[in-house]
Coordinates of N, CA and C in Angstrom, one line a residue:
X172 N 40.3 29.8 -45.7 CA 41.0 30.1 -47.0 C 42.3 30.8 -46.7
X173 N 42.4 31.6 -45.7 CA 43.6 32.4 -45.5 C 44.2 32.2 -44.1
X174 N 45.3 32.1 -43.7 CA 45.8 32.6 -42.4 C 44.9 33.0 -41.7
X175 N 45.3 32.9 -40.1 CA 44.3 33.1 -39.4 C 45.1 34.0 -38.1
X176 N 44.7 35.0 -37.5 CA 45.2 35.8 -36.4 C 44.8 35.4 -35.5
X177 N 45.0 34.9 -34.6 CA 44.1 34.7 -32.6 C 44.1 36.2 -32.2
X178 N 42.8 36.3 -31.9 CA 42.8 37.7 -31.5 C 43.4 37.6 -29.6
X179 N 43.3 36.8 -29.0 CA 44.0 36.7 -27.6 C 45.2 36.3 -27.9
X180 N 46.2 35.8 -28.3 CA 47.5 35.8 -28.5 C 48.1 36.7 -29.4
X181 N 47.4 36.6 -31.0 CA 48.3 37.6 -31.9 C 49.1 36.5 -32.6
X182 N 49.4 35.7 -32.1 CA 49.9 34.5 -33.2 C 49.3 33.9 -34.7
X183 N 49.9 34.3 -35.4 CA 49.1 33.5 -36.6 C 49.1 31.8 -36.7
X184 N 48.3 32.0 -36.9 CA 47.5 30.3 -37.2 C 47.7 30.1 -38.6
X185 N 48.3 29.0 -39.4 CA 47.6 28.8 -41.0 C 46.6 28.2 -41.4
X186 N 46.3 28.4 -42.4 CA 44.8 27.8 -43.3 C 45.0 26.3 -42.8
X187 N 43.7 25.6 -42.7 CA 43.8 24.5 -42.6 C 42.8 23.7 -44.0
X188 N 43.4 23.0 -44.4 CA 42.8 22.5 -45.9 C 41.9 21.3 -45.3
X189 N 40.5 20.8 -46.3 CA 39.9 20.1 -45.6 C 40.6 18.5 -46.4
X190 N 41.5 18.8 -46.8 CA 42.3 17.4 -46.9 C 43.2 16.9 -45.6
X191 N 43.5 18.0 -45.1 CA 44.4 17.8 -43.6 C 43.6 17.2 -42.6
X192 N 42.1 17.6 -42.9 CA 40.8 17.0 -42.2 C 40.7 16.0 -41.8
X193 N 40.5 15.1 -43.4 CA 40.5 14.0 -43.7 C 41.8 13.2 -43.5
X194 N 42.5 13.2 -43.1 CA 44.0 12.6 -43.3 C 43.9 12.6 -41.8
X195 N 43.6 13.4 -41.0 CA 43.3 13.6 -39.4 C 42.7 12.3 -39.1
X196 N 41.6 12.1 -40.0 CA 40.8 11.0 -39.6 C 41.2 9.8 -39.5
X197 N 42.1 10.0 -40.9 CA 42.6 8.2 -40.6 C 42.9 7.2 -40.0
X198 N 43.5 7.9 -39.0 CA 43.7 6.6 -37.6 C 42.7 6.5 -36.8
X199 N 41.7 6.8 -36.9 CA 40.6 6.9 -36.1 C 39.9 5.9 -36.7
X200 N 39.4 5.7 -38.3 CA 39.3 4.7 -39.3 C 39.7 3.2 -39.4
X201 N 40.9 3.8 -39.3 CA 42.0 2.7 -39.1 C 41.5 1.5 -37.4
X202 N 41.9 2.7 -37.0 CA 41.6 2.1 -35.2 C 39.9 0.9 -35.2
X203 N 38.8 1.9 -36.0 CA 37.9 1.3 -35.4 C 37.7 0.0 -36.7
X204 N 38.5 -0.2 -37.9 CA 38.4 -1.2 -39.1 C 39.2 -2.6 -38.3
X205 N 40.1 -2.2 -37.4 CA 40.9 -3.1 -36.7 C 40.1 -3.7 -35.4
X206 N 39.2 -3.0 -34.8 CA 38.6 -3.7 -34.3 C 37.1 -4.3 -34.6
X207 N 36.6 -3.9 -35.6 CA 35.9 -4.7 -36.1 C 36.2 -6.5 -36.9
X208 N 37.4 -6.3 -37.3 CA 38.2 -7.6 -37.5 C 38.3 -8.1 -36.5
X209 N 38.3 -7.7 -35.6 CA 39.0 -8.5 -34.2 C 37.3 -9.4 -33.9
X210 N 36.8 -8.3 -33.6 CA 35.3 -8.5 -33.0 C 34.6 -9.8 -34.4
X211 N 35.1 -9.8 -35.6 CA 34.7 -10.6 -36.2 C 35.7 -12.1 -36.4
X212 N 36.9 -11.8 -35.8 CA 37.7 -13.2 -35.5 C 37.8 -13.7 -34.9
X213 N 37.3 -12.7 -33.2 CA 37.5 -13.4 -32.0 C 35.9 -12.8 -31.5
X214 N 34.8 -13.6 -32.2 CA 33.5 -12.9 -31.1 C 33.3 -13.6 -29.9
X215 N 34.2 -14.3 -29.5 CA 34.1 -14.3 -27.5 C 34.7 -13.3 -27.3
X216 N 35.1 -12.0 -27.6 CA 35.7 -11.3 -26.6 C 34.4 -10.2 -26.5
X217 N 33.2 -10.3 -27.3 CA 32.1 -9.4 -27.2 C 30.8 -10.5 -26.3
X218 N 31.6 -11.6 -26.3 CA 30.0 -12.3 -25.9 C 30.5 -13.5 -24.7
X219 N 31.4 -13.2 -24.8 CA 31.9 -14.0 -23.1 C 31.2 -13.5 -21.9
X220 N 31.1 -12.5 -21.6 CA 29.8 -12.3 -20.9 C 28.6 -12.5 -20.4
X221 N 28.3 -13.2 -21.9 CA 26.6 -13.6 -21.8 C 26.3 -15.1 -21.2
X222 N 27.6 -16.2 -20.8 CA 27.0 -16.8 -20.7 C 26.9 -17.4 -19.2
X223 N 27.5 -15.9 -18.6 CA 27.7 -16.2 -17.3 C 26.1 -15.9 -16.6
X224 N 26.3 -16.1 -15.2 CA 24.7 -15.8 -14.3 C 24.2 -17.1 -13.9
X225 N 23.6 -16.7 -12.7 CA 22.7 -17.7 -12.2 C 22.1 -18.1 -13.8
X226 N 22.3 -19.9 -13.4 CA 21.4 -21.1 -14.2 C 20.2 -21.0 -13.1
X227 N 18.4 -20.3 -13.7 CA 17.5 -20.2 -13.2 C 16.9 -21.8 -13.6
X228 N 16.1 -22.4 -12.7 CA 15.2 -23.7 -13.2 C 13.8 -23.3 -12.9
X229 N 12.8 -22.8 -13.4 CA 11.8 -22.2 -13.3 C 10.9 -23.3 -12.9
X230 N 11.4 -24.3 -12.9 CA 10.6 -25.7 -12.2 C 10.8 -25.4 -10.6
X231 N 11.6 -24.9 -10.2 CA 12.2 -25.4 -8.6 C 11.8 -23.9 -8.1
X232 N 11.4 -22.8 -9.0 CA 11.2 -21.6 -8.5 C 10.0 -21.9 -7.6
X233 N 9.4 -21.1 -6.1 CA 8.7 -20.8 -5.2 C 8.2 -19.9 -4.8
X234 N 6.7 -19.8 -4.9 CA 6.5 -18.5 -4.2 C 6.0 -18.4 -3.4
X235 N 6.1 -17.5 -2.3 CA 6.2 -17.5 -0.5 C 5.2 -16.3 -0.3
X236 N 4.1 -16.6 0.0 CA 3.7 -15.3 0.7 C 3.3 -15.4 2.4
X237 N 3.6 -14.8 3.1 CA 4.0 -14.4 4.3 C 2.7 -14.2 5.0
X238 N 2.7 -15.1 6.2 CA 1.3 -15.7 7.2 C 0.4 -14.0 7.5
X239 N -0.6 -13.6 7.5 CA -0.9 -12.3 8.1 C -0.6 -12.6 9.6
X240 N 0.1 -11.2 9.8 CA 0.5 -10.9 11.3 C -0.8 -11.0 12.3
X241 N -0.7 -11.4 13.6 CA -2.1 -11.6 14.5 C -2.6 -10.2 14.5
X242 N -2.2 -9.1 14.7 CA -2.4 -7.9 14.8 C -3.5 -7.4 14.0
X243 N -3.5 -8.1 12.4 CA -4.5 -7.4 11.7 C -6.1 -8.4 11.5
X244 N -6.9 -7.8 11.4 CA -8.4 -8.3 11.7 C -8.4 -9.3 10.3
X245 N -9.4 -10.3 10.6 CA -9.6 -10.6 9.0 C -10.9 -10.0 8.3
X246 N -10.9 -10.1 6.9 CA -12.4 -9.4 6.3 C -13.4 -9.7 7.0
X247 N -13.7 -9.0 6.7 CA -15.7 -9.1 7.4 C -16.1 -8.2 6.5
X248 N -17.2 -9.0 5.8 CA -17.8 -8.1 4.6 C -18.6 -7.8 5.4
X249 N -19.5 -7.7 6.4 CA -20.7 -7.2 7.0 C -20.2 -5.9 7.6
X250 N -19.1 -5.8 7.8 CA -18.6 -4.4 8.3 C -18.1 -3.2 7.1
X251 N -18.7 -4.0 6.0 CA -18.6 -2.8 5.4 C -20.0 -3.0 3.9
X252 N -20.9 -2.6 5.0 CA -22.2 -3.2 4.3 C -22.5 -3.6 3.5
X253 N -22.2 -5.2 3.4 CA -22.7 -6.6 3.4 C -21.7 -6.5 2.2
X254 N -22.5 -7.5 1.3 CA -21.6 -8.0 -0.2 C -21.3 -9.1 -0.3
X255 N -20.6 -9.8 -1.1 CA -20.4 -10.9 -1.5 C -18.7 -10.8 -0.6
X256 N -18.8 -12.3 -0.3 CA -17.4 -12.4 0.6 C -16.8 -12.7 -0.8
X257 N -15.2 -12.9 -0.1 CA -14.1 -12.6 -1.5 C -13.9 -14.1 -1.2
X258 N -13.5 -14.9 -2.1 CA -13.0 -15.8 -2.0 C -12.1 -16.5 -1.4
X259 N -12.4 -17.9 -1.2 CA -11.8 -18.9 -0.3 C -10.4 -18.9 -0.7
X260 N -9.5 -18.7 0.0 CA -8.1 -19.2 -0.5 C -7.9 -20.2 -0.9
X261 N -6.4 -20.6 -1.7 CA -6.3 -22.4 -2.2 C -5.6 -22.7 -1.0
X262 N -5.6 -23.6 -0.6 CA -4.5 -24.2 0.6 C -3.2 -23.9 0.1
X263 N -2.8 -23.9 -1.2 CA -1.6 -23.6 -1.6 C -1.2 -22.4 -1.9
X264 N -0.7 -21.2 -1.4 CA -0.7 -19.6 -1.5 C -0.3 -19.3 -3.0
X265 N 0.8 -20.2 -3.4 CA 0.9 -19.8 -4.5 C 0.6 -20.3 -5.9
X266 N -0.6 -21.9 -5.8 CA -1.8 -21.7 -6.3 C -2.8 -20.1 -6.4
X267 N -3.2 -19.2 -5.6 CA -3.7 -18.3 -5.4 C -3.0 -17.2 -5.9
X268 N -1.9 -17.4 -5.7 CA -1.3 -15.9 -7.0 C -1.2 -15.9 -8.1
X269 N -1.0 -17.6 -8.6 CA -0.7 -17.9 -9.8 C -2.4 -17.9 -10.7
X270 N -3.8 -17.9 -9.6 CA -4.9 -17.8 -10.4 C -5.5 -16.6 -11.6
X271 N -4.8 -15.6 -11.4 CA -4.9 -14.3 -12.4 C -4.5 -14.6 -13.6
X272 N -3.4 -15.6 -13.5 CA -2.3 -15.7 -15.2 C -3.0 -17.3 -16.0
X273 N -4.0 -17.6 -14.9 CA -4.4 -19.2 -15.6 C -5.1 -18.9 -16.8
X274 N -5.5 -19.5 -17.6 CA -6.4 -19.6 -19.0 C -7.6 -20.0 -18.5
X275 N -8.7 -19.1 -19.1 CA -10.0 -19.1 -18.6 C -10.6 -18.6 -17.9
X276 N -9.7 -17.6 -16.5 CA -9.9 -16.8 -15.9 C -10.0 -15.6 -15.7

């Protein structure tokens, strides 16, 4: 409402009206009404982006799982008293990974 003192300088400051506020704001308004026009005249400059990237073909995708090294033993359910052995692998490995996601299983 009134003048203002800086207590570290001693300079008076004046009132600031909250219309000076608002009038502050307006190029800020301004700025972002202009680019919303833009963004709605030219929407490739928001979405040119999107249509870059690897073209995936999920037909030609492969999945590799890696021979066990000689080093490690294979199961032996008797060595760890008895049980049902785990099942036969598919010849195809990734037949065998893909059997969790099939229908019915």
């Amino acid at each position: 409402k009134t003048d203002y003192i800086d207590k570290i300088t001693g300079k008076t400051i004046g009132k600031i009206t909250t219309g000076q506020i608002y009038w502050g704001a307006v190029p800020f308004v301004c700025i972002q009404l202009v680019m919303v026009a833009l963004v709605i005249a030219f929407p490739q400059l928001v979405l040119s982006g999107l249509d870059r990237g690897p073209a995936i073909d999920l037909d030609k995708v492969r999945i590799e799982i890696p021979e066990i090294s000689s080093g490690v033993q294979p199961f032996d359910p008797g060595s760890i008293g008895g049980g049902d052995a785990p099942p036969e692998p598919d010849p195809d490995p990734a037949l065998d990974a893909m059997r969790p996601f099939q229908k019915g299983n």
